[in-house]
Coordinates of C-alpha atoms in Angstrom, one line a residue:
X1 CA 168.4 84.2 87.3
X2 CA 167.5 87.1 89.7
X3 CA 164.1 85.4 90.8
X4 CA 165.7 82.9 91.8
X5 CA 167.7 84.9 94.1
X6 CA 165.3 85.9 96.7
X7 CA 161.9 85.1 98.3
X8 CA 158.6 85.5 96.9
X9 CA 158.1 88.8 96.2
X10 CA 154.9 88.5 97.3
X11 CA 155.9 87.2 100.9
X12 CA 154.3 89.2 103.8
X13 CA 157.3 91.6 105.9
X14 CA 154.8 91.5 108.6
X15 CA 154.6 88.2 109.4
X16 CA 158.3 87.0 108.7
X17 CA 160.0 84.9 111.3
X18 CA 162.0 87.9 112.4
X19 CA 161.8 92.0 111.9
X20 CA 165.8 91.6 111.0
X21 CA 164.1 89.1 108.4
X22 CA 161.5 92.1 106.9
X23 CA 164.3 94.4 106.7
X24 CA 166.5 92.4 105.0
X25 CA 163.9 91.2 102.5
X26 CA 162.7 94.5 101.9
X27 CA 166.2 96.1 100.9
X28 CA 166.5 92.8 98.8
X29 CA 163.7 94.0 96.9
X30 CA 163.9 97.5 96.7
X31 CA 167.8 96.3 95.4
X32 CA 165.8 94.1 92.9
X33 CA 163.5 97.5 91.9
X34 CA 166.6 98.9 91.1
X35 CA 168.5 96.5 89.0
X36 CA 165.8 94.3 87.7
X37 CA 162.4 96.2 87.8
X38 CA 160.7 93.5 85.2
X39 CA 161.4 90.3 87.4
X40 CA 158.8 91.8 90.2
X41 CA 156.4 93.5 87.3
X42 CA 153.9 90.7 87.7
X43 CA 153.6 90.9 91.4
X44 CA 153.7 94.8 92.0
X45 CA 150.1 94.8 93.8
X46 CA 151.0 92.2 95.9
X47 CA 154.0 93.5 96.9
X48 CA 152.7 96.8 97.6
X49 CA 149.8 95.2 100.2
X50 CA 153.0 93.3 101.7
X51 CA 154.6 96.7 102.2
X52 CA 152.0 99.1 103.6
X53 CA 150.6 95.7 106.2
X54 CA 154.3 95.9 107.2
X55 CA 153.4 99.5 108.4
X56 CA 150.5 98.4 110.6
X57 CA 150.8 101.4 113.4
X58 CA 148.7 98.8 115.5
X59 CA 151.9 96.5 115.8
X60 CA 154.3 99.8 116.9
X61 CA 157.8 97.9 117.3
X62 CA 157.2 95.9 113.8
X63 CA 156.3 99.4 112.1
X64 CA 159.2 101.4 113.6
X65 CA 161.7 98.8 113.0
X66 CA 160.1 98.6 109.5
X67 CA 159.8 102.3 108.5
X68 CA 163.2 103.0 107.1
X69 CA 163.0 100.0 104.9
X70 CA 159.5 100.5 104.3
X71 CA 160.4 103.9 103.1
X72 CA 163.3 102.8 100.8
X73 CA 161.3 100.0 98.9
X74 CA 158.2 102.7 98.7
X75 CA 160.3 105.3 96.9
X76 CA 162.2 102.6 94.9
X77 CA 158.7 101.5 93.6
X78 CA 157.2 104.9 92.9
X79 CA 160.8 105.9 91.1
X80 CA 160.7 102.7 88.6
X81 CA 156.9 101.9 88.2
X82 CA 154.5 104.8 86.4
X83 CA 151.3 103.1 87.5
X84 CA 152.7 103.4 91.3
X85 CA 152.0 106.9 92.8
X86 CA 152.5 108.4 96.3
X87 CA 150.9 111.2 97.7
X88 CA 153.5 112.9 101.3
X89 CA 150.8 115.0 102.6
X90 CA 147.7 112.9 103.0
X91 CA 150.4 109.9 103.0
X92 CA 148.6 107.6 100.1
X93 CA 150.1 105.2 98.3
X94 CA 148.1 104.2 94.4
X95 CA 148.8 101.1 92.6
X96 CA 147.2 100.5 89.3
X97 CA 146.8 97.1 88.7
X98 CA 146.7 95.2 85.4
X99 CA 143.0 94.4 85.6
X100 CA 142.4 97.9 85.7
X101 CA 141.8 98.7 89.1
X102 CA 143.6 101.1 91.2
X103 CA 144.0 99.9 95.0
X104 CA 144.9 103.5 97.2
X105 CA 146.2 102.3 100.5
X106 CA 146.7 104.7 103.4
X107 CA 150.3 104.6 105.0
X108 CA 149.2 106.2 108.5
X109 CA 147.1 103.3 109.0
X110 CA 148.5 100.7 106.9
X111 CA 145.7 100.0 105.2
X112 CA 143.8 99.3 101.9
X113 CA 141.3 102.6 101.6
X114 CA 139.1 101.9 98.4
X115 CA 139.5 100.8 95.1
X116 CA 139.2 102.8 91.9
X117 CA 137.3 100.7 89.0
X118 CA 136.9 102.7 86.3
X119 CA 139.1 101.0 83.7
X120 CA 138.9 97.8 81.3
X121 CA 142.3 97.2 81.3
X122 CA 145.6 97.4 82.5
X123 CA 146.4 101.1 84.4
X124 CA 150.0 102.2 82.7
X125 CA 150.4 105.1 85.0
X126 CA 149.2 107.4 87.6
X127 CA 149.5 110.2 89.9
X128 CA 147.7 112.5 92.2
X129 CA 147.2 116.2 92.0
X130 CA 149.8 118.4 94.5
X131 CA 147.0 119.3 96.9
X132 CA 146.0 115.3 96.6
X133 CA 142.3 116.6 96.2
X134 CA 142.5 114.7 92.4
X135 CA 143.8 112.0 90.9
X136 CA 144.2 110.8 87.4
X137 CA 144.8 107.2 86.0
X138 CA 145.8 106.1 82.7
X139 CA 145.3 102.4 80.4
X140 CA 147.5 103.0 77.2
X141 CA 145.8 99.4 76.2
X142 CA 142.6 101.4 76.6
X143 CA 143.5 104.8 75.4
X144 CA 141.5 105.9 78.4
X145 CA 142.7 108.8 81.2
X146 CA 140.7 108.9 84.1
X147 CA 140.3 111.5 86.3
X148 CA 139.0 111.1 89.9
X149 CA 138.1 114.0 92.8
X150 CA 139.3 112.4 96.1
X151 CA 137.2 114.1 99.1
X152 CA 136.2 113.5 102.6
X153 CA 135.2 109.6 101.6
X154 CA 133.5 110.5 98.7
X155 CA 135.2 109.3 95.1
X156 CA 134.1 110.4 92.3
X157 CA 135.0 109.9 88.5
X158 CA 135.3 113.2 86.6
X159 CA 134.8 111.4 83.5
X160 CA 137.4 110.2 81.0
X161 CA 139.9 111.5 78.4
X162 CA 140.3 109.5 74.6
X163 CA 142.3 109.9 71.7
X164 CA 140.3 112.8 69.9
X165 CA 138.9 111.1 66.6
X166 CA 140.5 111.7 63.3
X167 CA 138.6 113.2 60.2
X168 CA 138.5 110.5 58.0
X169 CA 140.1 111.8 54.2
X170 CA 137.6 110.8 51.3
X171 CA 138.8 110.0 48.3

């Protein structure tokens, strides 16, 4: 079995024994992304903290010897998982979660910004607007879209999109 494989998806890069250690965990799993994206499913919030702490431009050797590795396993995750999103620009990284909160995390820090909570359940997917002024967030459980106006601190629910309701047919 693949889980079996490797670490804890969950472990912290940053405070592995060794950087060598983070880099070669974090290929691991960006491999695992790749070939097995349902094994990690249950940990992708987790595992997305883990990354961004491993870019902590307060510990400047870890994060340069990190980025490239870093980089891989970010794309990887926002290639295979829809409720993952990353914004170049203002460098953000999204995670929906499935208790319905979205966690954005900013990269040039390597930190946890805010979190979203606007939903009831589990966010499918999401994705931020090219000038990464907006973002929207989705629960198919829910039948819920969500769209948010990211700006200067300031979050702000735009309010939310439902299935339209159906005319019911009398008989």
């Amino acid at each position: 079995d693949w889980a079996l494989c490797m670490p804890s998806p969950a472990m912290d890069f940053f405070d592995a024994p060794s950087v060598e250690l983070s880099q070669v965990t974090q290929r691991l799993v960006a491999f695992m992304i790749h070939q097995k994206p349902l094994v990690l499913y249950p940990s992708l919030p987790r595992l997305a903290e883990a990354v961004v702490r491993s870019l902590d431009p307060t510990h400047v050797g870890v994060r340069s010897s990190l980025a490239k590795s870093a980089t891989l396993m970010i794309n990887e995750l926002v290639r295979t998982y829809p409720m993952i999103a990353f914004h170049g620009a203002s460098q953000r990284l999204a995670v929906g979660t499935p208790d319905g909160f979205v966690v954005m995390y900013d990269l040039k820090s390597g930190t946890r910004m805010y979190v979203l909570d606007g939903h009831k359940r589990a966010v499918t997917a999401c994705t931020f607007s090219p000038d990464g002024r907006r973002f929207l967030s989705m629960s198919l459980d829910e039948q819920v879209v969500l769209l948010w106006r990211l700006h200067g601190g300031f979050i702000l629910s735009l309010g939310h999109i439902s299935e339209p309701t159906r005319p019911r047919l009398s008989a």
